[in-house]
PDB file of C-alpha atoms in Angstrom:
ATOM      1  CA  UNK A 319      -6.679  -2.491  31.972  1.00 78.00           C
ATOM      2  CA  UNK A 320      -5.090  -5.630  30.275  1.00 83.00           C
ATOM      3  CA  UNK A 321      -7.533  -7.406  27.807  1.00 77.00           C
ATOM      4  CA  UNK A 322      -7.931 -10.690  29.105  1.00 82.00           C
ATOM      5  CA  UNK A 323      -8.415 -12.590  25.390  1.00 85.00           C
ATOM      6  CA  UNK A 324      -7.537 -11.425  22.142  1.00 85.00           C
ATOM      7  CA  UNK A 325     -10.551 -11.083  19.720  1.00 85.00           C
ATOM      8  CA  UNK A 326     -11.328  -9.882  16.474  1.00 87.00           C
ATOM      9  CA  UNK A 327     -15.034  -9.764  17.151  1.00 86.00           C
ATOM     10  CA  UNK A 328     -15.874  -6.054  17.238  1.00 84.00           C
ATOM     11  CA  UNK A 329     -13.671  -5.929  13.783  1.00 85.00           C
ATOM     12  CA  UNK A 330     -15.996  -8.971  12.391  1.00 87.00           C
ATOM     13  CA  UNK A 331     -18.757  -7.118  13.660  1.00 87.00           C
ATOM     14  CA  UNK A 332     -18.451  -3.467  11.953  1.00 84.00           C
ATOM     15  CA  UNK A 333     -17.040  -5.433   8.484  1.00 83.00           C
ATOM     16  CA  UNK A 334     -20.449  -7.209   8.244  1.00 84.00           C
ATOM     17  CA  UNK A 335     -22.364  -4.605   8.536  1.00 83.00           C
ATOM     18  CA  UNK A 336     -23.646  -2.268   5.523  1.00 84.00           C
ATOM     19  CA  UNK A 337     -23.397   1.004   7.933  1.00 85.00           C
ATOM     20  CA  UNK A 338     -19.461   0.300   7.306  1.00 86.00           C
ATOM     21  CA  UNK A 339     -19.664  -0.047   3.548  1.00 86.00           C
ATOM     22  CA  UNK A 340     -22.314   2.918   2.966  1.00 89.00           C
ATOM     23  CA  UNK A 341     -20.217   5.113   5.764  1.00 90.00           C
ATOM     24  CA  UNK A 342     -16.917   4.409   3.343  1.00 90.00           C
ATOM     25  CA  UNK A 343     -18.487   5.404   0.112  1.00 92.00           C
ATOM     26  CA  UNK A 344     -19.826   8.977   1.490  1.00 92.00           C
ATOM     27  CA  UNK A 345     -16.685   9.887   2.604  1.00 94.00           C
ATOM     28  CA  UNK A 346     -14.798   8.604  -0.383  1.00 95.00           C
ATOM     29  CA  UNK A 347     -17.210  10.328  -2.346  1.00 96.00           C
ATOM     30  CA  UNK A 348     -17.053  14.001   0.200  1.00 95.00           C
ATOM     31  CA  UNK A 349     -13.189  13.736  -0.191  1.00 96.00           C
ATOM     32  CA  UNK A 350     -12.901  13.488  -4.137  1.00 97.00           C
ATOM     33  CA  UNK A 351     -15.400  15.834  -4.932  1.00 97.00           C
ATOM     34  CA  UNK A 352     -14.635  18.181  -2.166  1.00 96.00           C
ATOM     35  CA  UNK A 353     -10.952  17.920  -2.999  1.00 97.00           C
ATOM     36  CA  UNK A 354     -11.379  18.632  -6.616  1.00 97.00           C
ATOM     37  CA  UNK A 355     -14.001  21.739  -5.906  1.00 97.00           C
ATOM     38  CA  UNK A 356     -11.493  23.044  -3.269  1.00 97.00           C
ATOM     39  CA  UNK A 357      -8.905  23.223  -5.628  1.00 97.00           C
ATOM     40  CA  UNK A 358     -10.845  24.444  -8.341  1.00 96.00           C
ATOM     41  CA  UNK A 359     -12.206  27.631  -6.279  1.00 96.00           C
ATOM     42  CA  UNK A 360      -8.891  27.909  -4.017  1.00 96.00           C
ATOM     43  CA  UNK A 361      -6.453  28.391  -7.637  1.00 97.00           C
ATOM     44  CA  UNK A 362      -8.858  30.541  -9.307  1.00 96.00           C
ATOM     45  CA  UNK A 363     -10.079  33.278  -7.140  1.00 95.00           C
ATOM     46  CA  UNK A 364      -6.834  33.107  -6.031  1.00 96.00           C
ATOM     47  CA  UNK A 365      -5.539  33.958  -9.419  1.00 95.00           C
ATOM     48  CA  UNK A 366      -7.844  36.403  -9.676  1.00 93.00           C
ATOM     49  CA  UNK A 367      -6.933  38.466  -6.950  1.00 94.00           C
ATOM     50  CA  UNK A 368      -2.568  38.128  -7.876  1.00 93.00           C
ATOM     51  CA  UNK A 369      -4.247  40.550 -11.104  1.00 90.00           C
ATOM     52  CA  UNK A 370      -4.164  44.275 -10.245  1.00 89.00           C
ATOM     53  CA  UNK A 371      -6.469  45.633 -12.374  1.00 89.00           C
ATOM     54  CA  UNK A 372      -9.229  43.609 -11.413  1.00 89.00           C
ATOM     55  CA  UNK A 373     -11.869  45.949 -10.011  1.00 92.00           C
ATOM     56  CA  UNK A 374     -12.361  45.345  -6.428  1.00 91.00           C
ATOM     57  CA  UNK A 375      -9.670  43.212  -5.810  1.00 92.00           C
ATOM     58  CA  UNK A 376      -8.692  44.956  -2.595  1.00 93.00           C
ATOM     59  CA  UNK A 377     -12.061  44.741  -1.438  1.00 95.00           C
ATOM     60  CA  UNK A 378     -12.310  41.092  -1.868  1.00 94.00           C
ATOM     61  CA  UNK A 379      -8.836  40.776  -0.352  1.00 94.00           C
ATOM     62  CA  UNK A 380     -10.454  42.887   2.414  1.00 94.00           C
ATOM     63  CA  UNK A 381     -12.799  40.524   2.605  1.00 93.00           C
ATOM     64  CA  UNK A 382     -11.217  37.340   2.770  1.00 93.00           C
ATOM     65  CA  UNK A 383      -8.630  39.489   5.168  1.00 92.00           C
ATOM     66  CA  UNK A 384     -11.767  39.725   7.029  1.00 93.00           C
ATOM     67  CA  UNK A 385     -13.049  36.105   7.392  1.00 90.00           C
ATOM     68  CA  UNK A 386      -9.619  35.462   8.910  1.00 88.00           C
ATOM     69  CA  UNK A 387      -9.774  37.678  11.691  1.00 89.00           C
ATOM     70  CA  UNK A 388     -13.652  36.964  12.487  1.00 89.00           C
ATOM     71  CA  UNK A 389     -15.420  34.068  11.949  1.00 84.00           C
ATOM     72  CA  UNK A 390     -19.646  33.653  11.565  1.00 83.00           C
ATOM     73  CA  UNK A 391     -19.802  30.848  14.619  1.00 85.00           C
ATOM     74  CA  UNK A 392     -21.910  27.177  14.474  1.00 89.00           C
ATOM     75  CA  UNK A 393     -25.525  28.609  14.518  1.00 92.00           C
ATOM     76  CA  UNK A 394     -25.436  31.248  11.389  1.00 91.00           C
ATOM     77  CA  UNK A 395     -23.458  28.424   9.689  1.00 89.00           C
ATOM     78  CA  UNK A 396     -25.960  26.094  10.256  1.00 92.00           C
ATOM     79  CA  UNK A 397     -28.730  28.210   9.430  1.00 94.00           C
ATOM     80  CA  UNK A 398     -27.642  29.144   5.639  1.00 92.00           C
ATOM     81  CA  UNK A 399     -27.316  25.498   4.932  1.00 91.00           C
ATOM     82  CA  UNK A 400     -30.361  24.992   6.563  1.00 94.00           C
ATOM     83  CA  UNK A 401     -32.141  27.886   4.251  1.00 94.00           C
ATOM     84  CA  UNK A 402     -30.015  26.682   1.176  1.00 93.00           C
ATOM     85  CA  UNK A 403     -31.797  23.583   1.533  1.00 93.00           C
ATOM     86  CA  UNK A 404     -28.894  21.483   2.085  1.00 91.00           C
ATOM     87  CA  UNK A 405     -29.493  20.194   5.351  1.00 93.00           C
ATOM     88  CA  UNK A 406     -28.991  15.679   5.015  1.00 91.00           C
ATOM     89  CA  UNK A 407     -27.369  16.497   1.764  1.00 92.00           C
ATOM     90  CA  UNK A 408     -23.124  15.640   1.031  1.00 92.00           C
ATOM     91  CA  UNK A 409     -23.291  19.378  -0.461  1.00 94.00           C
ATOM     92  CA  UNK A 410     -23.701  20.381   3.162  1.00 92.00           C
ATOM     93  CA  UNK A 411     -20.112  19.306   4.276  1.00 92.00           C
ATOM     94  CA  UNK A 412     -18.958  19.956   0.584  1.00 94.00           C
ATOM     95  CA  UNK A 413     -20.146  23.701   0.302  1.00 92.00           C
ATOM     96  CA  UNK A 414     -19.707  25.167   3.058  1.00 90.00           C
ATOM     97  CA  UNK A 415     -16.139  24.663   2.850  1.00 89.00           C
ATOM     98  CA  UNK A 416     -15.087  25.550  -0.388  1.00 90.00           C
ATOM     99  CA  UNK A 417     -12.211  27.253   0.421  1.00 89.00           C
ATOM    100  CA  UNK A 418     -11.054  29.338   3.863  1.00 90.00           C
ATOM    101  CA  UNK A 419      -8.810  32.423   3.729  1.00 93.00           C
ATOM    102  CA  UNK A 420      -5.143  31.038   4.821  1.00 95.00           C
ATOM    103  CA  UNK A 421      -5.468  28.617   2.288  1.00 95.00           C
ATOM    104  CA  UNK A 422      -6.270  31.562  -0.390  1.00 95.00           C
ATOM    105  CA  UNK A 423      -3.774  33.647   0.965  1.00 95.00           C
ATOM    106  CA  UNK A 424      -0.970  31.030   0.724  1.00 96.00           C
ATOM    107  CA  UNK A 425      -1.693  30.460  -2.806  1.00 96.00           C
ATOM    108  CA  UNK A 426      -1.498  34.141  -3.673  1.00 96.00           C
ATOM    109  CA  UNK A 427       1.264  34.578  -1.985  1.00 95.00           C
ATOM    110  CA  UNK A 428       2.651  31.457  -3.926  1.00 96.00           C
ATOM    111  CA  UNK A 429       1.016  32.981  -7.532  1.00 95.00           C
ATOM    112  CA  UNK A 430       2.620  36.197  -6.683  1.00 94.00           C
ATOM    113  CA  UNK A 431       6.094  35.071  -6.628  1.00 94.00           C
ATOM    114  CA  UNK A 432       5.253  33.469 -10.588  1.00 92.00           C
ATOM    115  CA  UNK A 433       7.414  36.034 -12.815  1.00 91.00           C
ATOM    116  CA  UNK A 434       4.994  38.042 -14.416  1.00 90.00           C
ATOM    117  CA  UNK A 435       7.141  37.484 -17.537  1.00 93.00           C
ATOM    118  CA  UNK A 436       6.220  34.234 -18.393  1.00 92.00           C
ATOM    119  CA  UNK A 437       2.331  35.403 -18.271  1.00 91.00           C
ATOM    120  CA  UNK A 438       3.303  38.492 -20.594  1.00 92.00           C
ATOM    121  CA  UNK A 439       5.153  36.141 -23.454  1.00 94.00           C
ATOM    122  CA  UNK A 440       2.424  34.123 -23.272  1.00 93.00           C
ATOM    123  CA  UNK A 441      -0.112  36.888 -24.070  1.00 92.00           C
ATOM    124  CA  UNK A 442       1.892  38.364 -26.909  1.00 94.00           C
ATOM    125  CA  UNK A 443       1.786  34.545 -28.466  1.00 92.00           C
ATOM    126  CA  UNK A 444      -2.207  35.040 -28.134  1.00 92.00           C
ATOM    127  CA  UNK A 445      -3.039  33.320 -25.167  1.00 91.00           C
ATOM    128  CA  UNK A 446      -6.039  35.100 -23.177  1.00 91.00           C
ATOM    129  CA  UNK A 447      -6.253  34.853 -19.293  1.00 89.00           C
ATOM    130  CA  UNK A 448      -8.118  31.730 -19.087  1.00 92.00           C
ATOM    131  CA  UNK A 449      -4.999  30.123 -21.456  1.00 94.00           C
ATOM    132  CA  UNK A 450      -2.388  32.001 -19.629  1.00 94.00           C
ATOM    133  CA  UNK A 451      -3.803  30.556 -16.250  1.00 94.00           C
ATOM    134  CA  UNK A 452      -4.298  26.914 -17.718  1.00 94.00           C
ATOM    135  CA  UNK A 453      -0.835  26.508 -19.756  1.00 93.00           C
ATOM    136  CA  UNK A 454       1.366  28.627 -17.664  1.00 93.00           C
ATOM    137  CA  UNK A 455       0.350  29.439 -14.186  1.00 94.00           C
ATOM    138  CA  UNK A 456      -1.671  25.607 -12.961  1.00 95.00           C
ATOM    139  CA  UNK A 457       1.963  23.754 -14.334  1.00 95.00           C
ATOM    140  CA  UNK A 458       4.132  26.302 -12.566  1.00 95.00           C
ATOM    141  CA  UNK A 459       1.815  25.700  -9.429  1.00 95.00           C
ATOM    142  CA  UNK A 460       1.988  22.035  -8.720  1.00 96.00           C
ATOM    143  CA  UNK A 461       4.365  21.878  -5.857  1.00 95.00           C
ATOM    144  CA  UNK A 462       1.471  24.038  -4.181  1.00 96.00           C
ATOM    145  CA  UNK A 463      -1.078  22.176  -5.897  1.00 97.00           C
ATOM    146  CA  UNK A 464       0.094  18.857  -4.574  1.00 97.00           C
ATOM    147  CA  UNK A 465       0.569  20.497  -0.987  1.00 96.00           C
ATOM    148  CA  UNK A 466      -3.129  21.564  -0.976  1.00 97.00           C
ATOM    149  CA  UNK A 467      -4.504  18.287  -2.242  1.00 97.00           C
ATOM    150  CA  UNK A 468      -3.270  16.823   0.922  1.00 97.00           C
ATOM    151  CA  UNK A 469      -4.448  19.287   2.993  1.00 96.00           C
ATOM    152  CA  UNK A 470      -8.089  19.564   1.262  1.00 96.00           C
ATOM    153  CA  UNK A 471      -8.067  15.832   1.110  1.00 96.00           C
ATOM    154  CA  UNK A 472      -7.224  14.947   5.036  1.00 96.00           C
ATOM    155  CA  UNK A 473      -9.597  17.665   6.292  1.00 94.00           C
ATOM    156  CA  UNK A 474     -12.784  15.979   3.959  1.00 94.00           C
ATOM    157  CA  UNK A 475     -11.554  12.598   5.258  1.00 94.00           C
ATOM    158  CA  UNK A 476     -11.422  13.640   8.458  1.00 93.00           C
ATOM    159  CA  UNK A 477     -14.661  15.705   8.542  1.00 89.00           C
ATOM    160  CA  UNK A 478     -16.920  15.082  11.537  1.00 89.00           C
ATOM    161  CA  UNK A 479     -18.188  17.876  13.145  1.00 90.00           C
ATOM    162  CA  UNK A 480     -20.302  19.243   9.924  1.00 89.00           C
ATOM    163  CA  UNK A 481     -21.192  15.490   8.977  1.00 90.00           C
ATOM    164  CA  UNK A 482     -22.507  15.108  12.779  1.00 90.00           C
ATOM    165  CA  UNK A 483     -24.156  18.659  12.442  1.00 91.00           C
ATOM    166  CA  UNK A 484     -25.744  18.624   8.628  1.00 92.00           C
ATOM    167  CA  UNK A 485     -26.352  14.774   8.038  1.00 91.00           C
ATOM    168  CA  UNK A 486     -29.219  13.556  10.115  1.00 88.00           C
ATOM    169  CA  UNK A 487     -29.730  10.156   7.718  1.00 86.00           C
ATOM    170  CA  UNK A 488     -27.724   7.255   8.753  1.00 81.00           C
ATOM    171  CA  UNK A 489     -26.938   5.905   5.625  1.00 85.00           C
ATOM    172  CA  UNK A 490     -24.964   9.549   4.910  1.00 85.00           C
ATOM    173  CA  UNK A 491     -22.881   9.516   7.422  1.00 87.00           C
ATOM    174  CA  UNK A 492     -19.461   9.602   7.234  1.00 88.00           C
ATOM    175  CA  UNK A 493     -16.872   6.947   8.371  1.00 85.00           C
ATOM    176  CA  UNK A 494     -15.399   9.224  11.367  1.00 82.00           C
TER     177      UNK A 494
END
């Protein structure tokens, strides 16, 4: 129960072997890229769906309503990356988790609170949307911007399920 001698060896060990160094970089490189594309796909369909005249909004709502309640399971999961030719690829655990629907409907809730006034003065100066969302609605969402970094960033770091389901290469894995 006690260790008998104090030793370093298993840390020498690991450290002086490439599997460490190759197992950092992939998930370095999963968390930046996956953190940046979460973001990117999380604030923007979620700013699309705060506009109501957007046809089918409520349907996608609906939808992403949907994927809360119900979820596809391991096996269809695995078979779309598998047919999307992603299988041993980073895009595997990158992908297939672009965004998920609390995260979506947080923001909205969050874009929904913006005053719509701000987005209206901004239009009459000749902004369009993609302007309006840029200058006006990204700066006004950085509290929840800088929440959902964290959160998109500790989930990629700490992604080992999909890595141990998608990535059959060594050299790809991930660090976990």
């Amino acid at each position: 129960m006690f260790p008998e001698h104090f030793s370093l060896a298993s840390y020498k060990y690991i450290l002086s072997t490439n599997s460490f160094v190759n197992s950092l970089k992939s998930t370095t490189f999963v968390t930046l890229v996956g953190t940046a594309l979460n973001l990117a796909f999380t604030f923007t369909f979620a700013y699309a769906l705060t506009k109501k005249h957007i046809l089918g909004r409520n349907f996608m709502l609906g939808c992403v309503i949907f994927t809360l309640l119900f979820s596809a399971g391991i096996v269809p999961g695995y078979l779309l990356v598998k047919g999307m030719g992603l299988l041993n690829s980073y895009w595997s655990l990158i992908l297939t988790s672009l965004t998920n629907a609390w995260t979506l409907i947080v923001v909205k809730s969050f874009m929904d609170a913006l005053p719509e006034e701000l987005e209206d003065a901004a239009r009459i100066d000749g902004c369009n949307d993609l302007v309006v969302f840029l200058r006006i609605v990204l700066p006004l969402s950085m509290p929840a911007i800088a929440t959902f970094t964290l959160f998109f960033a500790v989930s990629h770091w700490n992604t080992y399920f999909n890595a141990l389901i998608y990535l059959t290469d060594a050299k790809k894995w991930t660090l976990q």
